[in-house]
Coordinates of C-alpha atoms and ligand atoms in Angstrom, one line a residue:
X1 CA 6.1 -9.2 12.6
X2 CA 9.8 -9.8 13.3
X3 CA 12.1 -9.3 10.3
X4 CA 13.7 -12.4 8.8
X5 CA 11.5 -14.7 11.0
X6 CA 11.1 -17.2 8.2
X7 CA 12.6 -18.1 4.8
X8 CA 9.4 -16.9 3.1
X9 CA 10.2 -14.2 0.6
X10 CA 8.5 -10.9 1.3
X11 CA 8.9 -8.3 -1.4
X12 CA 7.3 -4.9 -1.7
X13 CA 5.9 -2.4 -4.0
X14 CA 6.5 1.1 -2.6
X15 CA 5.0 3.8 -4.9
X16 CA 5.1 7.4 -3.9
X17 CA 1.8 9.1 -4.8
X18 CA 3.3 12.1 -6.4
X19 CA 2.0 11.5 -9.9
X20 CA 0.4 9.0 -12.1
X21 CA 2.3 5.7 -12.8
X22 CA 4.1 5.6 -16.1
X23 CA 5.7 2.8 -18.0
X24 CA 8.9 3.1 -16.0
X25 CA 7.1 2.6 -12.7
X26 CA 5.2 -0.3 -14.2
X27 CA 8.5 -1.9 -15.3
X28 CA 10.0 -1.6 -11.8
X29 CA 6.9 -2.8 -10.0
X30 CA 6.4 -5.8 -12.4
X31 CA 10.0 -6.8 -11.8
X32 CA 9.5 -6.6 -8.0
X33 CA 6.3 -8.5 -8.2
X34 CA 7.8 -11.2 -10.5
X35 CA 10.8 -11.6 -8.2
X36 CA 8.7 -12.1 -5.1
X37 CA 5.9 -14.3 -6.7
X38 CA 8.3 -16.4 -8.8
X39 CA 10.0 -17.4 -5.4
X40 CA 6.6 -18.3 -4.0
X41 CA 6.8 -15.2 -1.9
X42 CA 4.4 -12.5 -0.6
X43 CA 4.0 -9.0 -1.9
X44 CA 3.4 -6.0 0.4
X45 CA 2.1 -2.7 -0.9
X46 CA 3.2 0.4 0.9
X47 CA 2.2 3.9 0.0
X48 CA 5.2 6.2 0.5
X49 CA 3.3 9.5 1.0
X50 CA 5.7 10.8 3.6
X51 CA 6.3 14.1 1.9
X52 CA 3.2 16.2 2.4
X53 CA 4.2 18.8 -0.2
X54 CA 4.5 16.3 -3.0
X55 CA 1.9 13.6 -2.2
X56 CA -1.7 13.7 -3.2
X57 CA -4.5 11.3 -2.1
X58 CA -5.9 11.2 -5.6
X59 CA -2.6 9.9 -7.0
X60 CA -2.6 7.2 -4.3
X61 CA -6.1 6.0 -5.4
X62 CA -5.1 6.1 -9.1
X63 CA -1.8 4.2 -8.5
X64 CA -3.6 1.3 -6.7
X65 CA -6.2 1.2 -9.5
X66 CA -3.5 1.2 -12.2
X67 CA -1.5 -1.6 -10.5
X68 CA -4.6 -3.7 -10.3
X69 CA -5.5 -2.9 -14.0
X70 CA -2.0 -4.1 -14.9
X71 CA -2.7 -7.4 -13.2
X72 CA -0.7 -7.0 -10.0
X73 CA -2.0 -8.0 -6.6
X74 CA -0.7 -7.8 -3.1
X75 CA -1.2 -9.8 0.1
X76 CA -0.9 -6.9 2.5
X77 CA -1.5 -3.2 2.2
X78 CA -4.2 -0.7 1.4
X79 CA -7.4 -2.1 -0.3
X80 CA -7.9 0.0 -3.4
X81 CA -11.7 -0.3 -3.4
X82 CA -11.9 1.4 0.0
X83 CA -10.2 4.7 -0.5
X84 CA -10.9 7.8 -2.7
X85 CA -12.8 11.0 -2.1
X86 CA -10.5 11.9 0.8
X87 CA -11.4 8.6 2.6
X88 CA -8.5 6.7 4.2
X89 CA -7.9 3.2 2.7
X90 CA -8.8 0.2 4.8
X91 CA -5.9 -2.2 5.0
X92 CA -5.2 -5.9 5.1
X93 CA -2.2 -7.4 7.0
X94 CA -0.5 -7.6 10.3
X95 CA 2.2 -4.9 9.8
X96 CA 0.0 -1.8 9.3
X97 CA -0.2 1.0 8.8
X98 CA 0.9 0.5 5.2
X99 CA 0.6 4.2 4.4
X100 CA 3.6 6.2 5.6
X101 CA 1.7 9.3 6.6
X102 CA 0.0 7.1 9.3
X103 CA 3.3 5.6 10.6
X104 CA 4.6 8.7 12.5
X105 CA 4.7 6.8 15.8
X106 CA 7.1 4.2 14.4
X107 CA 9.4 6.9 13.0
X108 CA 9.4 8.9 16.2
X109 CA 10.3 5.7 18.1
X110 CA 13.2 5.0 15.7
X111 CA 14.5 8.5 16.1
X112 CA 14.4 8.0 19.8
X113 CA 16.5 4.8 19.5
X114 CA 19.0 6.5 17.2
X115 CA 19.2 9.4 19.7
X116 CA 19.8 6.9 22.5
X117 CA 22.6 5.3 20.4
X118 CA 24.3 8.7 20.2
X119 CA 24.4 8.9 16.5
X120 CA 21.8 11.7 15.9
X121 CA 22.6 15.4 15.9
X122 CA 20.8 18.6 14.8
X123 CA 22.2 20.2 11.8
X124 CA 21.6 24.0 11.3
X125 CA 23.3 24.4 8.0
X126 CA 21.2 26.1 5.4
X127 CA 21.2 25.0 1.8
X128 CA 23.3 28.0 0.9
X129 CA 25.9 27.1 3.6
X130 CA 26.0 23.6 2.4
X131 CA 26.7 24.7 -1.1
X132 CA 29.5 26.9 0.1
X133 CA 31.0 24.2 2.3
X134 CA 31.0 21.6 -0.4
X135 CA 32.4 24.0 -3.0
X136 CA 30.0 22.3 -5.4
X137 CA 26.7 23.2 -6.8
X138 CA 24.8 21.0 -4.4
X139 CA 25.3 18.2 -2.0
X140 CA 23.8 15.0 -3.3
X141 CA 24.6 11.4 -3.7
X142 CA 27.3 12.1 -6.2
X143 CA 28.6 15.4 -4.7
X144 CA 30.9 16.1 -1.8
X145 CA 29.9 14.5 1.4
X146 CA 28.5 16.6 4.2
X147 CA 31.6 17.7 6.1
X148 CA 30.1 17.1 9.6
X149 CA 30.1 20.8 10.5
X150 CA 27.2 20.6 13.0
X151 CA 28.4 17.3 14.5
X152 CA 31.2 19.2 16.1
X153 CA 29.1 21.9 17.7
X154 CA 29.3 22.0 21.5
X155 CA 26.1 21.7 23.5
X156 CA 26.3 25.4 24.2
X157 CA 26.6 26.3 20.5
X158 CA 23.7 24.1 19.7
X159 CA 21.6 25.7 22.5
X160 CA 22.5 29.1 21.2
X161 CA 21.4 28.3 17.7
X162 CA 18.2 26.9 18.9
X163 CA 17.5 29.9 21.1
X164 CA 18.2 32.1 18.1
X165 CA 15.3 30.3 16.3
X166 CA 17.5 28.4 13.7
X167 CA 15.7 25.4 12.5
X168 CA 17.6 22.1 12.4
X169 CA 17.3 18.9 10.5
X170 CA 18.4 15.7 12.2
X171 CA 21.4 13.9 10.7
X172 CA 22.7 10.5 11.4
X173 CA 26.4 9.9 11.8
X174 CA 26.4 6.3 10.7
X175 CA 29.0 3.6 11.2
X176 CA 32.4 4.1 9.5
X177 CA 33.5 1.5 7.0
X178 CA 32.0 -0.2 4.0
X179 CA 28.3 -1.0 3.9
X180 CA 28.8 -4.0 1.7
X181 CA 26.0 -5.8 0.0
X182 CA 25.6 -8.2 -2.9
X183 CA 23.3 -6.7 -5.4
X184 CA 21.5 -9.6 -7.1
X185 CA 22.0 -7.9 -10.5
X186 CA 25.0 -5.8 -10.1
X187 CA 27.2 -8.0 -7.9
X188 CA 29.1 -7.1 -4.8
X189 CA 28.8 -3.4 -3.8
X190 CA 31.3 -1.8 -1.4
X191 CA 30.1 1.7 -0.7
X192 CA 30.9 3.8 2.4
X193 CA 28.4 6.3 3.7
X194 CA 30.9 8.9 2.7
X195 CA 30.6 7.8 -0.9
X196 CA 26.9 8.6 -0.7
X197 CA 26.8 12.0 0.9
X198 CA 28.2 11.4 4.4
X199 CA 26.1 12.0 7.5
X200 CA 22.5 12.1 6.1
X201 CA 19.2 13.6 7.2
X202 CA 16.6 11.5 8.8
X203 CA 14.3 14.4 9.6
X204 CA 13.9 17.6 7.7
X205 CA 14.0 21.0 9.4
X206 CA 10.3 21.2 8.9
X207 CA 9.8 18.1 11.0
X208 CA 9.0 15.8 8.0
X209 CA 10.7 12.4 8.3
X210 CA 13.2 11.8 5.5
X211 CA 12.8 9.0 2.9
X212 CA 15.8 7.1 4.2
X213 CA 14.4 6.7 7.7
X214 CA 10.8 5.9 6.6
X215 CA 11.9 3.2 4.1
X216 CA 14.4 1.6 6.5
X217 CA 11.9 1.5 9.4
X218 CA 9.1 0.2 7.2
X219 CA 11.2 -2.5 5.5
X220 CA 12.5 -3.6 8.9
X221 CA 9.2 -3.6 10.8
X222 CA 7.3 -5.2 7.8
X223 CA 9.8 -8.0 7.6
X224 CA 10.7 -7.2 4.0
X225 CA 13.6 -9.4 3.0
X226 CA 13.7 -8.8 -0.8
X227 CA 14.0 -5.3 -2.3
X228 CA 13.8 -4.9 -6.1
X229 CA 13.8 -1.3 -7.3
X230 CA 15.4 1.1 -9.9
X231 CA 19.1 1.5 -10.0
X232 CA 18.7 5.2 -9.4
X233 CA 18.0 4.3 -5.8
X234 CA 21.3 2.3 -5.3
X235 CA 23.1 5.2 -3.6
X236 CA 20.4 5.2 -0.9
X237 CA 21.0 1.5 -0.1
X238 CA 24.1 2.0 2.1
X239 CA 22.2 4.6 4.2
X240 CA 19.3 2.3 4.6
X241 CA 21.5 -0.6 5.5
X242 CA 23.2 1.6 8.1
X243 CA 19.8 2.5 9.6
X244 CA 18.6 -1.1 9.5
X245 CA 21.7 -2.2 11.4
X246 CA 21.5 0.5 14.0
X247 CA 17.9 -0.3 14.6
X248 CA 18.5 -4.0 14.8
X249 CA 16.7 -5.2 11.8
X250 CA 17.7 -7.9 9.3
X251 CA 19.1 -6.6 6.0
X252 CA 17.0 -7.6 2.9
X253 CA 18.5 -8.7 -0.4
X254 CA 18.7 -6.0 -3.0
X255 CA 18.4 -5.9 -6.7
X256 CA 18.7 -2.6 -8.5
X257 CA 17.1 -2.9 -11.9
X258 CA 17.9 -1.0 -15.1
X259 CA 15.7 2.0 -15.8
X260 CA 13.4 2.5 -18.7
X261 CA 14.3 5.6 -20.8
X262 CA 12.8 7.4 -23.7
X263 CA 14.4 7.3 -27.2
X264 CA 16.9 10.0 -26.2
X265 CA 18.1 8.1 -23.2
X266 CA 16.2 10.3 -20.7
X267 CA 14.8 8.3 -17.8
X268 CA 11.0 8.1 -17.9
X269 CA 9.4 10.6 -15.6
X270 CA 6.1 12.4 -14.9
X271 CA 6.7 14.7 -17.8
X272 CA 6.4 11.8 -20.2
X273 CA 2.6 12.1 -19.7
X274 CA 1.7 10.1 -22.8
X275 CA 3.5 7.1 -21.3
X276 CA 1.4 7.3 -18.1
X277 CA -0.6 4.0 -17.7
X278 CA -3.8 6.2 -17.6
X279 CA -3.0 7.8 -21.0
X280 CA -2.3 4.4 -22.6
X281 CA -5.4 3.0 -21.1
X282 CA -7.4 5.9 -22.4
X283 CA -6.0 5.2 -25.9
X284 CA -7.4 1.7 -25.6
X285 CA -4.0 -0.1 -25.0
X286 CA -4.7 -3.4 -23.2
X287 CA -2.7 -4.1 -20.1
X288 CA -1.6 -7.4 -21.5
X289 CA 0.2 -5.6 -24.3
X290 CA 2.1 -3.5 -21.8
X291 CA 3.0 -6.5 -19.7
X292 CA 4.0 -8.5 -22.9
X293 CA 6.4 -5.7 -24.0
X294 CA 7.9 -5.3 -20.5
X295 CA 8.3 -9.1 -20.1
X296 CA 10.0 -9.1 -23.5
X297 CA 12.4 -6.4 -22.3
X298 CA 12.9 -8.4 -19.1
X299 CA 14.1 -11.4 -21.3
X300 CA 11.2 -13.7 -20.4
X301 CA 8.8 -13.3 -23.3
X302 CA 10.7 -14.0 -26.6
X303 CA 7.6 -14.0 -28.7
X304 CA 6.5 -10.6 -27.3
X305 CA 3.0 -11.9 -27.0
X306 CA 0.5 -10.0 -24.8
X307 CA 0.2 -11.6 -21.4
X308 CA -0.9 -11.2 -17.8
X309 CA 1.8 -10.8 -15.2
X310 CA 1.1 -14.3 -13.8
X311 CA 1.7 -15.9 -17.1
X312 CA 5.4 -14.9 -17.1
X313 CA 6.1 -16.2 -13.6
X314 CA 7.4 -19.6 -14.6
X315 CA 10.0 -18.0 -16.9
X316 CA 11.0 -15.1 -14.8
X317 CA 14.6 -14.8 -13.6
X318 CA 16.5 -11.7 -12.6
X319 CA 19.5 -13.0 -14.5
X320 CA 17.6 -12.6 -17.8
X321 CA 17.4 -8.8 -17.3
X322 CA 19.7 -6.6 -19.3
X323 CA 22.5 -4.9 -17.4
X324 CA 22.1 -1.5 -19.0
X325 CA 19.2 1.0 -19.0
X326 CA 16.7 0.4 -21.8
X327 CA 15.6 2.9 -24.4
X328 CA 12.0 2.6 -25.5
X329 CA 12.1 3.3 -29.2
X330 CA 9.2 4.4 -31.4
X331 CA 8.8 0.8 -32.8
X332 CA 8.3 -0.5 -29.2
X333 CA 5.7 2.1 -28.4
X334 CA 4.0 1.6 -31.8
X335 CA 3.7 -2.1 -30.9
X336 CA 1.7 -1.2 -27.9
X337 CA -0.6 1.1 -29.8
X338 CA -1.0 -0.7 -33.1
X339 CA -3.4 -3.2 -31.7
X340 CA -5.4 -0.6 -29.7
X341 CA -8.9 0.0 -31.0
X342 CA -9.4 3.5 -32.4
X343 CA -10.7 5.7 -29.6
Ligands
LIG1 N1 8.9 5.3 -3.0 C1 10.1 5.3 -3.8 C2 9.8 5.8 -5.2 O1 8.6 5.8 -5.6 C3 10.7 4.0 -3.9 C4 11.4 3.6 -2.7 C5 12.0 2.3 -2.6 O2 11.8 1.4 -3.5 O3 12.8 2.1 -1.7 O4 10.7 6.2 -5.9

């Protein structure tokens, strides 16, 4: 499929199978689903299991089951009923594979194209060296940008390091200048790659493809033109836009939604095990109650009544979302559980 070939909205749900889905994931996926479906668009499900150390097939099967339980569907992607017990999922749709661990050929081809464009280079810096170079505890989105040390190595220096057995990651030296985009919630964004860590890795030194490359290649080749995801991922967006541009793909629209946090303002994560959809389900909480609460938080369910995702479609609008992160207080969680039958 060629990106941007029609005006049909194509959104995506892109879970990483590194744990069970919790309320925060459900919130982000519901918003992405509502945004695509309320525009009459299609939904693509993509399993982002690119990191072999963190991904587990049993989480993948559980995530697909939990999304279905919540009431979400997708037009393309893995078919939940076909996987499990180590079996690979069968898939539906013309842009497969929809499971990143099976997409290596696409990523290798993208690396080859980046190499041909002259913007790829091996980086031999160790974590320790990076820390020292940056003069900061670590290089990350908010820290000092990578200073480009290995970009300036001569071919002879590179060859010497390779001969000495130093392992390299591959970094991209992206275009200079601002990667401007209009966030549909946050307005115009004007970030430079330097503001987001500078030259970034597209392949780790152990050969595993980096998240930025996998997402950009898959959004591009799957013709995704609407991305709705948590605001924590916003610093990745300029890097993904840079890659999409270099690889010749159309840039999707982006909306970075507020995060769900616990009562202390901590972003929901795996350690909030009691807020995993599985745990709530085991307590007898109905999916309609979860969706009703999340739709209320999204500003589209004033009465807070339980509902199926499809019932909120008519009212859904990104503009109704709050701008700030949301704290889930005890009363909100009680409202989920109050109506649950005693286990
Ligand atoms: N797979 C990523 C995650 O679960 C989301 C990536 C994206 O939406 O671009 O955090």
